[in-house]
Short mmCIF file of C-alpha atoms and ligand atoms in Angstrom, two decimals:
data_model
loop_
_atom_site.label_atom_id
_atom_site.label_comp_id
_atom_site.label_asym_id
_atom_site.label_seq_id
_atom_site.Cartn_x
_atom_site.Cartn_y
_atom_site.Cartn_z
CA MET E 1 78.12 15.27 16.27
CA ALA E 2 74.36 15.33 15.66
CA LYS E 3 72.33 13.41 18.20
CA TYR E 4 68.98 12.87 16.51
CA ILE E 5 67.24 12.09 13.24
CA LEU E 6 63.74 13.40 12.71
CA ALA E 7 61.50 11.14 10.62
CA LEU E 8 58.35 12.53 9.02
CA ASP E 9 55.76 9.83 8.37
CA GLN E 10 53.18 11.44 6.13
CA GLY E 11 50.39 8.84 5.96
CA THR E 12 46.92 8.67 4.44
CA THR E 13 45.03 9.67 7.58
CA SER E 14 47.66 11.41 9.71
CA SER E 15 51.00 13.17 9.68
CA ARG E 16 53.49 12.07 12.27
CA ALA E 17 56.94 13.16 13.35
CA ILE E 18 59.16 10.73 15.23
CA LEU E 19 62.49 11.60 16.76
CA PHE E 20 65.14 8.85 16.92
CA ASP E 21 68.52 8.92 18.58
CA ARG E 22 71.63 7.17 17.37
CA ALA E 23 70.71 3.95 19.22
CA GLN E 24 67.34 3.97 17.35
CA THR E 25 65.44 4.78 20.52
CA ILE E 26 62.26 6.76 20.00
CA ILE E 27 62.67 10.05 21.87
CA GLY E 28 59.34 11.59 20.95
CA VAL E 29 56.28 11.23 18.71
CA ALA E 30 53.73 13.79 17.57
CA GLN E 31 50.74 13.08 15.40
CA ARG E 32 47.98 15.08 13.72
CA GLU E 33 45.05 13.86 11.69
CA PHE E 34 43.78 15.83 8.73
CA THR E 35 40.56 16.06 6.77
CA GLN E 36 39.53 13.43 4.25
CA TYR E 37 37.37 14.80 1.45
CA TYR E 38 34.96 12.53 -0.42
CA PRO E 39 33.43 14.86 -3.02
CA GLN E 40 31.77 11.99 -4.91
CA GLU E 41 31.37 8.24 -4.61
CA GLY E 42 34.86 6.70 -5.02
CA TRP E 43 36.67 10.06 -4.96
CA VAL E 44 39.20 10.88 -2.22
CA GLU E 45 41.07 14.18 -1.73
CA HIS E 46 43.33 15.91 0.78
CA ASP E 47 44.06 19.61 1.10
CA PRO E 48 47.81 19.96 0.31
CA MET E 49 48.13 23.00 2.58
CA GLU E 50 46.59 21.06 5.46
CA LEU E 51 48.96 18.14 4.75
CA TYR E 52 51.92 20.47 4.99
CA ALA E 53 50.57 22.38 8.00
CA SER E 54 49.85 19.17 9.92
CA GLN E 55 53.28 17.81 9.10
CA PHE E 56 55.03 21.03 10.07
CA ALA E 57 53.06 21.22 13.32
CA THR E 58 54.10 17.69 14.33
CA MET E 59 57.75 18.61 13.68
CA MET E 60 57.49 21.59 16.02
CA GLU E 61 55.53 19.59 18.59
CA VAL E 62 57.98 16.74 18.81
CA ILE E 63 60.91 19.14 19.16
CA ALA E 64 59.12 21.11 21.88
CA GLN E 65 57.93 18.03 23.79
CA SER E 66 61.30 16.34 23.84
CA GLY E 67 63.05 19.55 24.84
CA ILE E 68 65.87 19.13 22.33
CA SER E 69 67.58 21.85 20.35
CA PRO E 70 66.99 21.79 16.56
CA ALA E 71 70.77 22.13 16.26
CA ASP E 72 71.04 18.55 17.54
CA ILE E 73 68.96 17.19 14.64
CA GLY E 74 71.34 15.71 12.10
CA ALA E 75 68.81 15.26 9.34
CA LEU E 76 65.18 14.91 8.32
CA GLY E 77 63.88 11.81 6.57
CA ILE E 78 60.50 11.50 4.86
CA ALA E 79 58.27 8.47 4.36
CA ASN E 80 55.04 9.28 2.57
CA GLN E 81 51.71 7.95 1.37
CA ARG E 82 52.44 6.89 -2.17
CA GLU E 83 50.91 7.89 -5.52
CA THR E 84 48.90 10.81 -4.07
CA THR E 85 49.17 13.62 -6.60
CA ILE E 86 49.61 17.37 -6.10
CA LEU E 87 49.93 20.12 -8.72
CA TRP E 88 50.88 23.64 -7.73
CA ASP E 89 51.87 27.04 -9.06
CA ARG E 90 55.64 27.45 -9.06
CA VAL E 91 55.47 31.17 -8.30
CA THR E 92 52.72 31.45 -5.70
CA GLY E 93 53.14 28.00 -4.20
CA GLN E 94 49.35 27.55 -4.33
CA PRO E 95 48.00 24.12 -5.24
CA ILE E 96 45.81 24.32 -8.33
CA TYR E 97 43.60 21.47 -7.12
CA ASN E 98 43.23 19.32 -4.02
CA ALA E 99 45.59 16.38 -3.70
CA ILE E 100 44.07 13.36 -5.43
CA VAL E 101 44.63 10.50 -3.02
CA TRP E 102 45.94 7.10 -4.13
CA GLN E 103 42.61 5.41 -3.26
CA CYS E 104 40.66 7.69 -5.59
CA ARG E 105 39.01 5.91 -8.55
CA ARG E 106 38.02 8.97 -10.61
CA THR E 107 40.61 8.38 -13.32
CA ALA E 108 39.61 4.79 -14.13
CA GLY E 109 38.30 5.97 -17.52
CA ILE E 110 41.67 7.51 -18.43
CA VAL E 111 43.40 4.24 -17.63
CA ASP E 112 40.80 2.26 -19.61
CA GLN E 113 41.68 4.44 -22.59
CA LEU E 114 45.41 3.67 -22.22
CA VAL E 115 44.54 -0.01 -22.17
CA ALA E 116 42.23 0.37 -25.19
CA ASP E 117 45.11 2.11 -26.99
CA GLY E 118 47.15 -1.06 -26.52
CA LEU E 119 49.54 0.29 -23.89
CA SER E 120 49.04 -2.41 -21.23
CA ASP E 121 52.13 -4.43 -22.02
CA TYR E 122 54.19 -1.32 -22.56
CA ILE E 123 53.20 -0.01 -19.12
CA ARG E 124 54.03 -3.35 -17.50
CA ASP E 125 57.40 -3.54 -19.23
CA LYS E 126 58.54 0.00 -18.56
CA THR E 127 56.99 0.86 -15.22
CA GLY E 128 56.58 -2.57 -13.60
CA LEU E 129 52.97 -1.67 -12.81
CA THR E 130 49.59 -3.03 -13.80
CA PRO E 131 47.71 -0.15 -15.45
CA ASP E 132 45.49 1.33 -12.74
CA ALA E 133 43.94 4.57 -11.55
CA TYR E 134 45.79 4.04 -8.27
CA PHE E 135 49.04 5.46 -9.70
CA SER E 136 49.83 9.15 -10.21
CA GLY E 137 49.97 9.40 -14.01
CA SER E 138 46.25 9.43 -14.75
CA LYS E 139 45.64 11.72 -11.76
CA ILE E 140 48.05 14.34 -13.18
CA ALA E 141 46.33 14.11 -16.56
CA TRP E 142 42.92 14.53 -14.93
CA ILE E 143 43.90 17.74 -13.13
CA LEU E 144 45.50 19.11 -16.30
CA ASP E 145 42.25 18.32 -18.14
CA GLN E 146 40.02 19.91 -15.52
CA VAL E 147 41.81 23.12 -14.57
CA ALA E 148 41.51 25.69 -17.34
CA GLY E 149 44.86 26.56 -18.91
CA ALA E 150 46.80 24.22 -16.63
CA ARG E 151 48.40 22.15 -19.38
CA GLU E 152 49.68 25.20 -21.22
CA ARG E 153 51.02 26.67 -18.02
CA ALA E 154 52.67 23.35 -17.15
CA ARG E 155 54.36 23.38 -20.56
CA ARG E 156 55.79 26.78 -19.72
CA GLY E 157 57.13 25.40 -16.44
CA GLU E 158 54.67 27.37 -14.32
CA ILE E 159 52.88 24.38 -12.81
CA LEU E 160 54.75 21.67 -10.90
CA PHE E 161 53.80 18.12 -10.06
CA GLY E 162 54.82 16.23 -6.98
CA THR E 163 53.94 13.23 -4.89
CA VAL E 164 53.66 14.10 -1.19
CA ASP E 165 57.42 13.83 -0.53
CA THR E 166 58.09 16.32 -3.33
CA TRP E 167 55.45 18.72 -2.07
CA LEU E 168 56.74 18.64 1.52
CA ILE E 169 60.34 19.18 0.43
CA TRP E 170 59.37 22.01 -1.88
CA LYS E 171 57.55 23.70 1.01
CA LEU E 172 60.24 22.95 3.59
CA THR E 173 62.98 24.39 1.35
CA GLY E 174 60.98 27.50 0.56
CA GLY E 175 60.47 26.46 -3.07
CA LYS E 176 64.16 25.84 -3.75
CA THR E 177 64.02 22.09 -4.35
CA HIS E 178 61.77 20.16 -6.72
CA VAL E 179 62.83 16.56 -6.27
CA THR E 180 61.56 13.05 -5.61
CA ASP E 181 63.24 9.69 -5.14
CA TYR E 182 63.20 6.49 -7.20
CA THR E 183 60.69 4.72 -4.96
CA ASN E 184 58.07 7.44 -5.36
CA ALA E 185 58.80 7.92 -9.05
CA SER E 186 58.23 4.21 -9.57
CA ARG E 187 54.60 4.68 -8.44
CA THR E 188 53.66 7.29 -11.01
CA MET E 189 53.17 4.94 -13.99
CA LEU E 190 55.36 7.43 -15.89
CA PHE E 191 58.79 6.22 -14.83
CA ASP E 192 60.96 3.71 -16.66
CA ILE E 193 62.24 1.60 -13.77
CA HIS E 194 65.05 0.11 -15.90
CA LYS E 195 66.43 3.30 -17.44
CA LEU E 196 65.61 5.28 -14.29
CA ASP E 197 64.08 8.14 -16.25
CA TRP E 198 60.62 9.49 -17.07
CA ASP E 199 59.19 7.71 -20.09
CA ASP E 200 58.39 9.95 -23.06
CA THR E 201 55.85 7.59 -24.64
CA LEU E 202 53.74 7.55 -21.49
CA LEU E 203 54.14 11.28 -20.97
CA GLU E 204 52.91 11.77 -24.52
CA ALA E 205 50.03 9.32 -24.13
CA LEU E 206 48.75 11.29 -21.13
CA ASP E 207 49.86 14.67 -22.53
CA ILE E 208 51.94 15.45 -19.45
CA PRO E 209 54.73 18.01 -20.02
CA ARG E 210 58.14 16.85 -18.77
CA GLU E 211 58.79 20.39 -17.49
CA MET E 212 56.44 19.84 -14.55
CA LEU E 213 58.13 16.70 -13.25
CA PRO E 214 60.61 16.67 -10.37
CA GLN E 215 64.20 15.54 -10.62
CA VAL E 216 64.58 11.95 -9.46
CA TRP E 217 67.34 11.11 -7.01
CA GLY E 218 68.34 8.18 -4.84
CA SER E 219 66.54 7.65 -1.53
CA SER E 220 69.47 8.59 0.69
CA GLU E 221 70.89 11.95 -0.46
CA ILE E 222 70.99 15.52 0.78
CA TYR E 223 68.18 17.10 -1.25
CA GLY E 224 68.05 20.50 0.43
CA TYR E 225 67.74 22.23 3.77
CA ALA E 226 64.71 22.94 5.96
CA GLU E 227 64.69 25.98 8.23
CA VAL E 228 63.76 24.69 11.67
CA GLN E 229 63.66 27.46 14.25
CA GLY E 230 66.54 29.25 12.61
CA VAL E 231 68.61 26.12 12.06
CA SER E 232 69.20 24.66 8.59
CA VAL E 233 68.56 20.93 8.82
CA PRO E 234 69.42 18.74 5.81
CA ILE E 235 66.58 16.76 4.28
CA ALA E 236 68.44 13.56 3.54
CA GLY E 237 66.08 10.60 3.11
CA ILE E 238 62.95 9.92 1.05
CA ALA E 239 60.98 6.76 0.45
CA GLY E 240 57.39 5.80 -0.22
CA ASP E 241 55.89 4.35 2.95
CA GLN E 242 56.03 0.65 1.99
CA GLN E 243 59.59 0.92 0.71
CA ALA E 244 60.53 2.84 3.85
CA ALA E 245 59.11 0.01 5.95
CA LEU E 246 61.07 -2.56 3.92
CA PHE E 247 64.23 -0.56 4.63
CA GLY E 248 63.26 -0.03 8.27
CA GLN E 249 62.92 -3.81 8.59
CA CYS E 250 66.52 -4.14 7.41
CA CYS E 251 65.51 -6.05 4.29
CA PHE E 252 68.56 -4.99 2.29
CA GLU E 253 69.11 -8.13 0.20
CA GLY E 254 67.32 -10.30 -2.32
CA GLY E 255 65.02 -12.89 -0.72
CA GLN E 256 64.18 -10.76 2.31
CA ALA E 257 60.58 -9.71 2.74
CA LYS E 258 58.28 -7.75 5.00
CA ASN E 259 54.55 -7.80 5.50
CA THR E 260 52.66 -4.89 7.03
CA TYR E 261 49.50 -6.16 8.71
CA GLY E 262 47.18 -3.16 8.75
CA THR E 263 43.68 -2.55 7.42
CA GLY E 264 45.06 -4.22 4.31
CA CYS E 265 48.41 -5.98 4.09
CA PHE E 266 51.39 -4.88 2.00
CA LEU E 267 53.97 -7.52 1.24
CA LEU E 268 57.25 -6.59 -0.41
CA MET E 269 59.99 -9.00 -1.38
CA HIS E 270 63.42 -7.54 -2.11
CA THR E 271 64.72 -9.03 -5.37
CA GLY E 272 68.19 -7.46 -5.48
CA ASP E 273 69.28 -6.10 -8.85
CA THR E 274 66.64 -8.00 -10.79
CA ALA E 275 63.34 -6.42 -11.78
CA TYR E 276 61.16 -9.52 -12.20
CA ARG E 277 58.11 -9.23 -14.37
CA SER E 278 55.37 -11.00 -12.47
CA GLN E 279 53.31 -13.75 -14.07
CA ASN E 280 51.05 -13.82 -11.01
CA GLY E 281 49.53 -10.38 -10.78
CA LEU E 282 52.18 -8.74 -8.60
CA ILE E 283 53.81 -5.43 -9.39
CA THR E 284 57.49 -4.58 -9.71
CA THR E 285 58.73 -1.58 -7.84
CA ILE E 286 61.95 0.19 -6.87
CA CYS E 287 63.34 -0.20 -3.34
CA ALA E 288 65.10 2.40 -1.27
CA GLY E 289 68.86 1.99 -1.55
CA ILE E 290 71.97 3.75 -0.33
CA SER E 291 73.69 6.61 -2.09
CA GLY E 292 75.87 5.99 -5.12
CA LEU E 293 74.41 2.62 -6.11
CA ARG E 294 71.68 1.71 -8.54
CA PRO E 295 68.51 1.17 -6.54
CA PRO E 296 67.37 -2.42 -5.97
CA TYR E 297 63.96 -3.84 -6.94
CA ALA E 298 61.08 -5.54 -5.17
CA LEU E 299 57.95 -7.46 -5.99
CA GLU E 300 54.90 -6.09 -4.24
CA GLY E 301 51.49 -7.53 -3.54
CA SER E 302 48.67 -6.45 -1.33
CA VAL E 303 45.78 -8.00 0.53
CA PHE E 304 42.74 -5.70 0.26
CA VAL E 305 41.06 -6.92 3.44
CA GLY E 306 43.53 -7.80 6.20
CA GLY E 307 42.90 -6.37 9.67
CA ALA E 308 39.67 -4.99 8.18
CA SER E 309 38.15 -8.48 8.52
CA ILE E 310 38.70 -8.15 12.28
CA GLN E 311 37.11 -4.70 12.20
CA TRP E 312 34.17 -6.22 10.39
CA LEU E 313 33.68 -8.88 13.06
CA ARG E 314 34.00 -6.16 15.68
CA ASP E 315 31.79 -3.44 14.18
CA GLU E 316 29.28 -5.21 11.97
CA MET E 317 29.02 -8.68 13.53
CA ARG E 318 29.67 -7.22 17.01
CA LEU E 319 31.51 -10.29 18.22
CA PHE E 320 33.91 -8.32 20.47
CA PRO E 321 34.55 -4.69 21.39
CA ASP E 322 38.27 -4.32 20.54
CA SER E 323 40.42 -5.75 17.74
CA PRO E 324 43.03 -7.27 20.10
CA ASP E 325 40.20 -9.35 21.70
CA ALA E 326 40.23 -11.47 18.56
CA GLU E 327 43.32 -13.25 19.81
CA TYR E 328 41.70 -14.23 23.12
CA HIS E 329 38.60 -15.70 21.45
CA ALA E 330 40.51 -17.44 18.66
CA GLY E 331 42.81 -18.96 21.27
CA LYS E 332 39.83 -20.76 22.87
CA VAL E 333 39.71 -23.24 20.01
CA ALA E 334 42.52 -25.36 18.61
CA ASP E 335 41.47 -24.76 15.01
CA THR E 336 38.56 -23.37 12.99
CA GLY E 337 36.75 -26.72 12.92
CA GLY E 338 36.93 -26.68 9.12
CA VAL E 339 35.50 -23.17 8.75
CA TYR E 340 37.06 -20.73 6.26
CA LEU E 341 36.32 -17.04 5.89
CA VAL E 342 37.24 -15.56 2.52
CA PRO E 343 36.98 -11.79 3.09
CA ALA E 344 36.61 -10.87 -0.59
CA PHE E 345 34.46 -7.88 0.42
CA THR E 346 35.69 -5.80 -2.50
CA GLY E 347 36.86 -8.61 -4.75
CA LEU E 348 40.24 -10.31 -4.64
CA GLY E 349 43.67 -8.95 -5.57
CA ALA E 350 46.85 -10.86 -6.46
CA PRO E 351 47.17 -13.62 -7.36
CA ARG E 352 43.46 -14.07 -8.26
CA TRP E 353 42.43 -10.61 -9.47
CA ASP E 354 38.69 -11.11 -9.44
CA MET E 355 36.77 -7.90 -8.85
CA TYR E 356 33.55 -9.93 -8.82
CA ALA E 357 34.52 -12.27 -5.96
CA ARG E 358 32.63 -11.65 -2.74
CA GLY E 359 33.02 -12.62 0.91
CA LEU E 360 32.25 -16.14 1.98
CA LEU E 361 32.01 -18.18 5.18
CA ILE E 362 32.10 -21.88 4.40
CA GLY E 363 32.48 -25.22 6.16
CA ILE E 364 29.89 -24.31 8.79
CA THR E 365 28.39 -27.20 10.77
CA ARG E 366 25.97 -27.36 13.70
CA GLY E 367 28.98 -27.25 16.02
CA THR E 368 30.47 -24.03 14.61
CA ARG E 369 30.97 -21.41 17.32
CA ARG E 370 31.86 -17.78 17.14
CA GLU E 371 35.40 -18.62 18.26
CA HIS E 372 35.79 -20.69 15.09
CA VAL E 373 34.64 -17.77 12.96
CA ILE E 374 36.97 -15.34 14.71
CA ARG E 375 39.85 -17.73 14.26
CA ALA E 376 38.92 -18.18 10.60
CA ALA E 377 39.06 -14.39 10.14
CA LEU E 378 42.55 -14.21 11.64
CA GLU E 379 43.72 -17.15 9.60
CA SER E 380 42.34 -15.55 6.42
CA ILE E 381 44.88 -12.74 6.85
CA ALA E 382 47.68 -15.29 6.90
CA TYR E 383 46.30 -17.37 4.03
CA GLN E 384 45.99 -14.34 1.76
CA SER E 385 49.54 -13.28 2.65
CA ASP E 386 50.70 -16.83 2.04
CA ASP E 387 49.22 -16.73 -1.47
CA LEU E 388 51.32 -13.61 -2.14
CA ILE E 389 54.44 -15.33 -0.82
CA THR E 390 53.80 -18.29 -3.11
CA ALA E 391 53.30 -15.94 -6.08
CA MET E 392 56.57 -14.15 -5.30
CA GLU E 393 58.48 -17.38 -5.03
CA LYS E 394 57.02 -18.59 -8.32
CA ASP E 395 57.92 -15.35 -10.08
CA THR E 396 61.49 -15.25 -8.83
CA GLY E 397 62.27 -18.94 -8.51
CA GLU E 398 63.73 -18.04 -5.13
CA GLN E 399 62.63 -18.72 -1.59
CA ILE E 400 61.76 -15.93 0.80
CA THR E 401 64.31 -16.46 3.54
CA GLU E 402 62.26 -15.01 6.35
CA LEU E 403 59.34 -12.69 6.81
CA LYS E 404 59.54 -9.52 8.88
CA ALA E 405 56.18 -8.39 10.23
CA ASP E 406 54.84 -5.00 11.29
CA GLY E 407 51.56 -3.04 11.40
CA GLY E 408 48.73 -3.07 13.96
CA ALA E 409 47.64 -6.69 13.52
CA SER E 410 51.23 -7.98 13.84
CA ARG E 411 50.70 -7.51 17.60
CA ASN E 412 48.51 -10.60 17.39
CA GLY E 413 50.71 -13.55 18.37
CA LEU E 414 48.24 -16.17 17.20
CA LEU E 415 48.19 -14.62 13.73
CA MET E 416 51.99 -14.44 13.63
CA GLN E 417 52.32 -18.08 14.68
CA PHE E 418 49.76 -19.17 12.11
CA GLN E 419 51.60 -17.21 9.41
CA ALA E 420 54.84 -18.98 10.33
CA ASP E 421 53.03 -22.34 10.29
CA ILE E 422 51.10 -21.97 7.06
CA SER E 423 53.96 -20.37 5.12
CA ASN E 424 56.65 -22.52 6.71
CA LYS E 425 58.81 -19.43 7.34
CA ASN E 426 60.32 -17.79 10.33
CA VAL E 427 58.34 -14.64 11.07
CA ARG E 428 60.14 -11.91 12.98
CA ARG E 429 58.52 -8.95 14.64
CA PRO E 430 60.79 -6.02 15.51
CA LYS E 431 61.00 -4.19 18.82
CA ILE E 432 60.38 -0.88 17.09
CA SER E 433 57.04 -1.27 15.36
CA GLU E 434 57.42 2.16 13.68
CA THR E 435 59.26 0.60 10.77
CA THR E 436 58.10 3.18 8.22
CA ALA E 437 59.50 6.11 10.19
CA LEU E 438 62.56 4.08 11.12
CA GLY E 439 63.26 3.41 7.43
CA ALA E 440 63.11 7.14 6.65
CA ALA E 441 65.38 7.82 9.63
CA TYR E 442 67.90 5.19 8.43
CA LEU E 443 68.01 6.72 4.95
CA ALA E 444 68.55 10.24 6.31
CA GLY E 445 71.06 9.08 8.93
CA LEU E 446 73.09 7.12 6.37
CA ALA E 447 73.31 10.13 4.05
CA THR E 448 74.60 12.37 6.83
CA GLY E 449 76.94 10.03 8.68
CA MET E 450 74.83 9.26 11.77
CA TRP E 451 75.32 5.59 10.93
CA SER E 452 78.35 4.28 9.08
CA GLY E 453 76.53 1.82 6.84
CA LEU E 454 74.02 -0.99 6.53
CA GLU E 455 76.01 -3.25 8.83
CA GLU E 456 75.83 -0.85 11.75
CA ILE E 457 72.10 -0.46 11.25
CA ARG E 458 71.55 -4.19 11.05
CA GLN E 459 73.34 -4.65 14.33
CA LEU E 460 71.19 -2.06 16.06
CA TRP E 461 67.92 -3.58 14.77
CA GLU E 462 66.27 -5.55 17.56
CA CYS E 463 63.85 -8.44 17.32
CA ASP E 464 60.85 -8.46 19.66
CA GLU E 465 59.74 -11.99 18.92
CA MET E 466 60.50 -14.70 16.42
CA PHE E 467 57.79 -17.19 15.40
CA THR E 468 59.06 -20.47 13.98
CA PRO E 469 56.96 -22.99 12.04
CA GLN E 470 55.53 -25.75 14.23
CA MET E 471 53.04 -27.33 11.83
CA ASP E 472 53.62 -30.67 10.12
CA GLU E 473 53.65 -30.77 6.34
CA GLU E 474 50.45 -32.81 6.01
CA THR E 475 48.36 -30.44 8.13
CA ARG E 476 49.76 -27.46 6.22
CA ALA E 477 48.91 -29.05 2.88
CA ASN E 478 45.37 -29.91 4.02
CA LEU E 479 44.68 -26.44 5.35
CA ARG E 480 46.02 -24.76 2.23
CA HIS E 481 43.94 -27.10 0.10
CA GLY E 482 40.82 -26.14 2.09
CA TRP E 483 41.61 -22.45 1.75
CA HIS E 484 42.06 -22.62 -2.01
CA LYS E 485 38.82 -24.57 -2.33
CA ALA E 486 37.04 -21.87 -0.34
CA VAL E 487 38.60 -19.09 -2.45
CA GLY E 488 37.47 -20.93 -5.57
CA ARG E 489 33.86 -20.81 -4.31
CA SER E 490 34.02 -17.06 -3.69
CA LEU E 491 34.97 -16.15 -7.26
CA ASP E 492 32.71 -14.59 -9.89
CA TRP E 493 29.83 -13.98 -7.48
CA ALA E 494 28.72 -10.35 -7.92
CA GLU E 495 26.58 -9.75 -11.01
CA ARG E 496 28.53 -8.01 -13.76
P1 ADP B 501 46.35 1.13 9.21
O1 ADP B 501 47.73 1.71 9.24
O2 ADP B 501 46.01 0.38 7.96
O3 ADP B 501 45.27 2.07 9.63
P2 ADP B 501 47.14 -0.35 11.61
O4 ADP B 501 48.52 -0.77 11.30
O5 ADP B 501 46.92 0.69 12.65
O6 ADP B 501 46.33 -0.03 10.30
O7 ADP B 501 46.33 -1.67 12.02
C1 ADP B 501 44.96 -1.60 12.29
C2 ADP B 501 44.26 -2.83 11.77
O8 ADP B 501 44.76 -3.97 12.47
C3 ADP B 501 42.78 -2.78 12.02
O9 ADP B 501 42.13 -3.33 10.89
C4 ADP B 501 42.56 -3.67 13.23
O10 ADP B 501 41.32 -4.34 13.16
C5 ADP B 501 43.71 -4.64 13.14
N1 ADP B 501 44.24 -5.02 14.46
C6 ADP B 501 44.80 -4.21 15.37
N2 ADP B 501 45.20 -4.90 16.45
C7 ADP B 501 44.89 -6.19 16.21
C8 ADP B 501 45.05 -7.42 16.93
N3 ADP B 501 45.65 -7.45 18.11
N4 ADP B 501 44.60 -8.54 16.35
C9 ADP B 501 44.04 -8.52 15.12
N5 ADP B 501 43.86 -7.41 14.40
C10 ADP B 501 44.27 -6.26 14.94
#
């Protein structure tokens, strides 16, 4: 019986490998950063070979450090940065361009053209997404436009496309397997999330040959085998990082939700078998599910500036040297004294969608102290997340039953308590904060029999701390009212 599952967490700034045992204990972790390329303002690239090399190195490191035999690894699971786009030569295995990273804005013009051609509603209906350069479709088209002869070669099946999961699996299987999963496919803006197939109208609109696209499978399947020091290890789980985290938080049913409190925040609400079309600026996406069933859906929203507001106070305002200090200072005051910080540094996302909004500190009086400002910054993370929760509940007509929290800033107890208070929800933080890797491990372990099913996993999942709402309804309503007033003042500020 296999003893371990190896999760590969291929993120935007680093590749990590985490080894879990059957009891979900972390046996070892290895991590490597890789180069970020910014060839022009707003452009972001990675070197696909460096991505693979860094990921492979962490696999070897974690095996060596923990002193286990590769024969004891039951399966590999992959969680990956989403939307990042790689095109390579099927025969040589050489990328034909650098990976275009999800953050990259270079294809905004291509997306504007799709919108001008009247495809907005079609894209929303079929893919669940708001047309944006963020997703893979326009990035594929851009590379095919730029690299001489690429489109013709792609038509002949000589050039392949993959998101990072696909690329890693293709490399790990020695070019045998060209596959992705539903969660990653649902981020390409080319995938019909209802029919579960690539959409010919969108492929045609972007002139992307179907021949270059990977097969799309469930998130918990045996896709192929990786040679690890002479041992063939099944690759048996794939999910985009946010969907992996949702799964790693054991949100398996409609109404369950997780929020990852990082630089930005990513909130996903599981909506069961229903793909809701948002009226409030959220996107609809596919969740990781178990083998043999149709995959479930989620609504997703993000906060652009989450923990980054704490970084800003730390680095630009120089109010404290380390992010965790924010909790100490904010804890010195009972409230913000009526101060609100709206960190609309780059505009506001759902539910407001105002690219011209800018940051704002309001409600300042002669008695305002830095502790109030720090507290206001922490609270702003919770208020923005609360607005997403409200939008999700409006769209689905259902209540979020409880919120599972992870990410760096979820270590902040004051923030967690305020989130519980302002959203009137229980907020649970897990013992294992590596929820993304854990989700990938679950998917791979379920496909290969390490765990018998969702129930066994749920029983093994351990809560670190639960935050329950303590605030009275009147205070909550007043604070929310103040926040929305402040947000209203931040809108439409930058000159167009
Ligand atoms: P990412 O994966 O986006 O790089 P992390 O999950 O590592 O982010 O979280 C880092 C972010 O969380 C930073 O923006 C940092 O300022 C913030 N952060 C980390 N610890 C705390 C804390 N204890 N209180 C508030 N914010 C924190």
